[in-house]
Amino acid sequence: MSWFAIGSIADIPQRGARCVETPQGKIGVFRTMDDRVFAIEDHCPHRGGPLSQGIVHGTAVTCPLHNWSISLETGKALGADKGSVRTIPIKVEDQQIFIALIVKADRAA
């Protein structure tokens, strides 16, 4: 696993999100009101809605399509809904956001 810089914490408004395209799919990066940063797969487990376009509240996001709430900490659907998305390791150093991705080594032919 390797860490990749994806931008500054200032690039994401409080209670907002950004979508990052990676070789492993789209990742939603979220900033809470208290400046905590989380990363999860950017698709709702219900119908694939873009979570990065949802409303951030506390440490959860509500899908813009059908109002499912997803925990940013665990990736699990909250309330009576069932399902989950993968969480992505993330860290902030000197105001820069880094996500951890699996890098496959090229094989020699």
Coordinates of N, CA and C in Angstrom, one line a residue:
M1 N 0.8 -1.2 0.0 CA 0.0 0.0 0.0 C 0.9 1.2 0.0
S2 N 0.5 2.2 -0.8 CA 1.3 3.5 -0.9 C 0.4 4.7 -0.7
W3 N 1.0 5.7 -0.2 CA 0.2 7.0 0.1 C 0.4 7.9 -1.1
F4 N -0.8 8.5 -1.5 CA -0.8 9.5 -2.6 C -1.5 10.8 -2.1
A5 N -0.8 11.9 -2.5 CA -1.3 13.2 -2.2 C -2.5 13.5 -3.1
I6 N -3.6 14.0 -2.6 CA -4.7 14.3 -3.4 C -5.2 15.7 -3.3
G7 N -4.5 16.5 -2.5 CA -4.8 18.0 -2.4 C -4.8 18.4 -1.0
S8 N -5.2 19.7 -0.8 CA -5.2 20.3 0.5 C -6.5 20.2 1.1
I9 N -6.5 20.2 2.5 CA -7.8 20.2 3.2 C -8.6 21.4 2.8
A10 N -8.0 22.5 2.5 CA -8.7 23.7 2.1 C -9.5 23.5 0.8
D11 N -9.2 22.5 0.0 CA -9.9 22.2 -1.3 C -11.3 21.7 -1.0
I12 N -11.5 21.2 0.2 CA -12.8 20.6 0.5 C -13.5 21.5 1.6
P13 N -14.7 22.0 1.3 CA -15.3 22.9 2.3 C -15.8 22.0 3.5
Q14 N -15.9 22.7 4.7 CA -16.5 21.9 5.8 C -17.8 21.4 5.4
R15 N -18.1 20.2 5.9 CA -19.4 19.5 5.5 C -19.6 19.3 4.0
G16 N -18.4 19.2 3.3 CA -18.4 19.0 1.9 C -17.6 17.7 1.5
A17 N -17.5 17.5 0.2 CA -16.8 16.4 -0.3 C -16.2 16.6 -1.7
R18 N -15.3 15.8 -2.1 CA -14.8 15.8 -3.5 C -14.7 14.3 -3.9
C19 N -14.8 14.1 -5.2 CA -14.6 12.8 -5.8 C -13.2 12.7 -6.4
V20 N -12.5 11.6 -6.1 CA -11.2 11.4 -6.6 C -11.2 10.1 -7.5
E21 N -10.8 10.3 -8.7 CA -10.7 9.1 -9.6 C -9.3 8.4 -9.3
T22 N -9.4 7.1 -9.1 CA -8.2 6.3 -8.9 C -8.3 5.0 -9.7
P23 N -7.2 4.3 -9.9 CA -7.2 3.1 -10.6 C -8.1 2.0 -9.9
Q24 N -8.4 2.3 -8.7 CA -9.3 1.3 -7.9 C -10.7 1.8 -7.9
G25 N -11.1 2.8 -8.7 CA -12.4 3.4 -8.7 C -12.5 4.7 -8.1
K26 N -13.8 5.3 -8.1 CA -14.0 6.6 -7.5 C -14.1 6.5 -6.0
I27 N -13.4 7.5 -5.4 CA -13.4 7.6 -3.9 C -13.9 9.0 -3.5
G28 N -14.8 9.0 -2.6 CA -15.3 10.2 -2.0 C -14.5 10.6 -0.8
V29 N -14.0 11.8 -0.8 CA -13.2 12.3 0.3 C -14.1 13.4 1.0
F30 N -14.3 13.3 2.3 CA -15.3 14.1 3.0 C -14.6 14.8 4.1
R31 N -15.1 16.1 4.4 CA -14.5 16.9 5.5 C -15.7 17.2 6.4
T32 N -15.6 16.9 7.7 CA -16.7 17.2 8.6 C -16.6 18.7 9.1
M33 N -17.6 19.1 9.9 CA -17.6 20.4 10.4 C -16.4 20.7 11.4
D34 N -15.9 19.6 12.0 CA -14.8 19.7 12.9 C -13.5 19.3 12.3
D35 N -13.4 19.4 10.9 CA -12.2 19.2 10.1 C -11.6 17.8 10.1
R36 N -12.5 16.8 10.5 CA -12.0 15.4 10.3 C -12.2 15.0 8.8
V37 N -11.3 14.2 8.3 CA -11.4 13.9 6.9 C -11.5 12.3 6.8
F38 N -12.4 11.9 5.9 CA -12.7 10.5 5.7 C -12.7 10.2 4.2
A39 N -12.5 8.9 3.8 CA -12.5 8.5 2.4 C -13.3 7.2 2.4
I40 N -14.3 7.1 1.5 CA -15.0 5.9 1.2 C -15.3 5.7 -0.3
E41 N -15.6 4.5 -0.7 CA -16.0 4.4 -2.1 C -17.2 5.3 -2.4
D42 N -17.1 5.9 -3.6 CA -18.1 6.9 -3.9 C -19.4 6.4 -4.6
H43 N -19.9 5.3 -4.0 CA -21.2 4.8 -4.6 C -22.0 4.2 -3.4
C44 N -23.2 4.6 -3.4 CA -24.1 4.1 -2.3 C -24.4 2.6 -2.5
P45 N -24.4 1.8 -1.4 CA -24.7 0.4 -1.6 C -26.1 0.1 -2.0
H46 N -27.0 1.0 -2.0 CA -28.4 0.8 -2.3 C -28.6 0.8 -3.9
R47 N -28.3 1.9 -4.5 CA -28.4 2.0 -6.0 C -27.3 2.7 -6.7
G48 N -26.1 2.7 -6.0 CA -24.9 3.3 -6.6 C -24.9 4.8 -6.7
G49 N -25.7 5.5 -6.0 CA -25.7 7.0 -6.0 C -24.3 7.5 -5.6
P50 N -24.0 8.7 -6.2 CA -22.7 9.4 -5.9 C -22.6 10.0 -4.5
L51 N -22.1 9.3 -3.5 CA -22.1 9.8 -2.2 C -21.4 11.1 -2.0
S52 N -20.4 11.4 -2.9 CA -19.7 12.7 -2.8 C -20.6 13.9 -3.1
Q53 N -21.7 13.6 -3.6 CA -22.7 14.7 -3.9 C -23.8 14.8 -2.8
G54 N -23.6 14.0 -1.8 CA -24.6 13.9 -0.7 C -24.3 15.0 0.3
I55 N -25.2 15.0 1.4 CA -25.1 16.0 2.5 C -24.3 15.3 3.6
V56 N -23.2 16.0 4.1 CA -22.4 15.5 5.2 C -23.1 16.1 6.5
H57 N -23.3 15.2 7.4 CA -23.8 15.6 8.7 C -23.2 14.7 9.8
G58 N -22.5 15.4 10.7 CA -21.7 14.7 11.7 C -20.6 13.9 11.0
T59 N -20.6 12.5 11.3 CA -19.7 11.7 10.6 C -20.4 10.7 9.7
A60 N -21.4 11.2 9.0 CA -22.2 10.4 8.0 C -22.5 11.3 6.8
V61 N -22.8 10.6 5.7 CA -23.2 11.3 4.5 C -24.6 10.7 4.1
T62 N -25.5 11.5 3.6 CA -26.8 11.0 3.1 C -26.7 11.0 1.5
C63 N -27.0 9.9 1.0 CA -27.0 9.7 -0.5 C -28.0 10.7 -1.1
P64 N -27.6 11.3 -2.2 CA -28.5 12.3 -2.9 C -29.7 11.6 -3.6
L65 N -29.6 10.3 -3.9 CA -30.7 9.7 -4.6 C -31.9 9.2 -3.8
H66 N -31.6 8.5 -2.7 CA -32.7 7.8 -2.0 C -32.5 8.0 -0.4
N67 N -31.7 9.0 0.0 CA -31.6 9.4 1.4 C -31.0 8.3 2.3
W68 N -30.3 7.3 1.8 CA -29.6 6.4 2.7 C -28.5 7.2 3.4
S69 N -28.3 6.9 4.7 CA -27.2 7.5 5.4 C -26.1 6.5 5.6
I70 N -24.9 6.9 5.3 CA -23.7 6.0 5.4 C -22.7 6.6 6.4
S71 N -22.2 5.8 7.3 CA -21.2 6.2 8.2 C -19.9 6.4 7.5
L72 N -19.3 7.6 7.7 CA -18.0 7.9 7.1 C -16.9 7.1 7.8
E73 N -17.1 6.7 9.1 CA -16.1 6.0 9.9 C -16.0 4.6 9.5
T74 N -17.2 3.9 9.3 CA -17.2 2.5 9.1 C -17.6 2.1 7.7
G75 N -18.3 3.0 6.9 CA -18.8 2.7 5.6 C -20.1 1.9 5.6
K76 N -20.7 1.7 6.8 CA -21.9 0.9 6.9 C -23.1 1.9 6.8
A77 N -24.2 1.3 6.2 CA -25.5 2.0 6.2 C -26.0 2.1 7.6
L78 N -26.6 3.3 7.9 CA -27.1 3.5 9.2 C -28.6 3.3 9.3
G79 N -29.2 3.2 10.5 CA -30.6 3.0 10.6 C -31.0 1.6 10.2
A80 N -32.2 1.5 9.6 CA -32.8 0.2 9.1 C -32.2 -0.3 7.8
D81 N -31.4 0.5 7.1 CA -30.8 0.1 5.8 C -29.7 -0.8 6.0
K82 N -29.5 -1.7 5.1 CA -28.4 -2.7 5.1 C -27.4 -2.5 4.0
G83 N -26.2 -2.7 4.2 CA -25.2 -2.6 3.2 C -24.0 -1.8 3.6
S84 N -22.9 -1.8 2.9 CA -21.7 -1.0 3.2 C -20.9 -0.7 2.0
V85 N -20.0 0.3 2.2 CA -19.0 0.6 1.2 C -17.6 0.5 1.9
R86 N -16.6 0.3 1.1 CA -15.2 0.2 1.6 C -14.7 1.5 2.0
T87 N -14.1 1.5 3.2 CA -13.4 2.7 3.7 C -12.0 2.7 3.2
I88 N -11.4 3.9 3.0 CA -10.1 4.0 2.4 C -9.2 4.7 3.5
P89 N -8.0 4.1 3.8 CA -7.1 4.8 4.7 C -6.8 6.2 4.2
I90 N -6.8 7.2 5.2 CA -6.6 8.6 4.8 C -5.8 9.2 6.0
K91 N -5.0 10.2 5.6 CA -4.3 11.0 6.6 C -4.1 12.4 6.1
V92 N -3.9 13.3 7.1 CA -3.7 14.7 6.8 C -2.4 15.1 7.4
E93 N -1.4 15.6 6.6 CA -0.1 16.1 7.1 C 0.2 17.4 6.6
D94 N 0.4 18.4 7.4 CA 0.7 19.8 7.0 C -0.4 20.3 6.0
Q95 N -1.6 20.0 6.3 CA -2.8 20.5 5.5 C -3.0 19.7 4.2
Q96 N -2.1 18.8 3.9 CA -2.2 18.0 2.7 C -2.9 16.6 3.0
I97 N -3.8 16.2 2.1 CA -4.6 15.0 2.3 C -3.9 13.9 1.5
F98 N -3.7 12.7 2.1 CA -3.2 11.5 1.5 C -4.1 10.4 1.6
I99 N -4.3 9.6 0.5 CA -5.0 8.3 0.6 C -4.1 7.2 0.3
A100 N -4.4 6.0 0.9 CA -3.6 4.8 0.7 C -4.3 4.0 -0.3
L101 N -3.5 3.6 -1.3 CA -4.0 2.7 -2.4 C -3.0 1.6 -2.6
I102 N -3.6 0.5 -3.0 CA -2.8 -0.7 -3.3 C -2.1 -0.5 -4.7
V103 N -0.8 -0.7 -4.7 CA -0.1 -0.5 -6.0 C 0.4 -1.9 -6.4
K104 N 0.0 -2.3 -7.6 CA 0.5 -3.6 -8.1 C 1.8 -3.4 -8.8
A105 N 2.8 -4.2 -8.5 CA 4.1 -4.1 -9.2 C 4.0 -4.7 -10.6
D106 N 4.6 -4.1 -11.5 CA 4.7 -4.6 -12.9 C 5.5 -5.8 -12.9
R107 N 5.0 -6.8 -13.7 CA 5.8 -8.0 -13.8 C 6.7 -8.0 -15.0
A108 N 7.9 -8.5 -14.9 CA 8.8 -8.5 -16.0 C 8.4 -9.6 -17.0
A109 N 8.5 -9.3 -18.3 CA 8.0 -10.3 -19.3 C 9.0 -11.3 -19.6

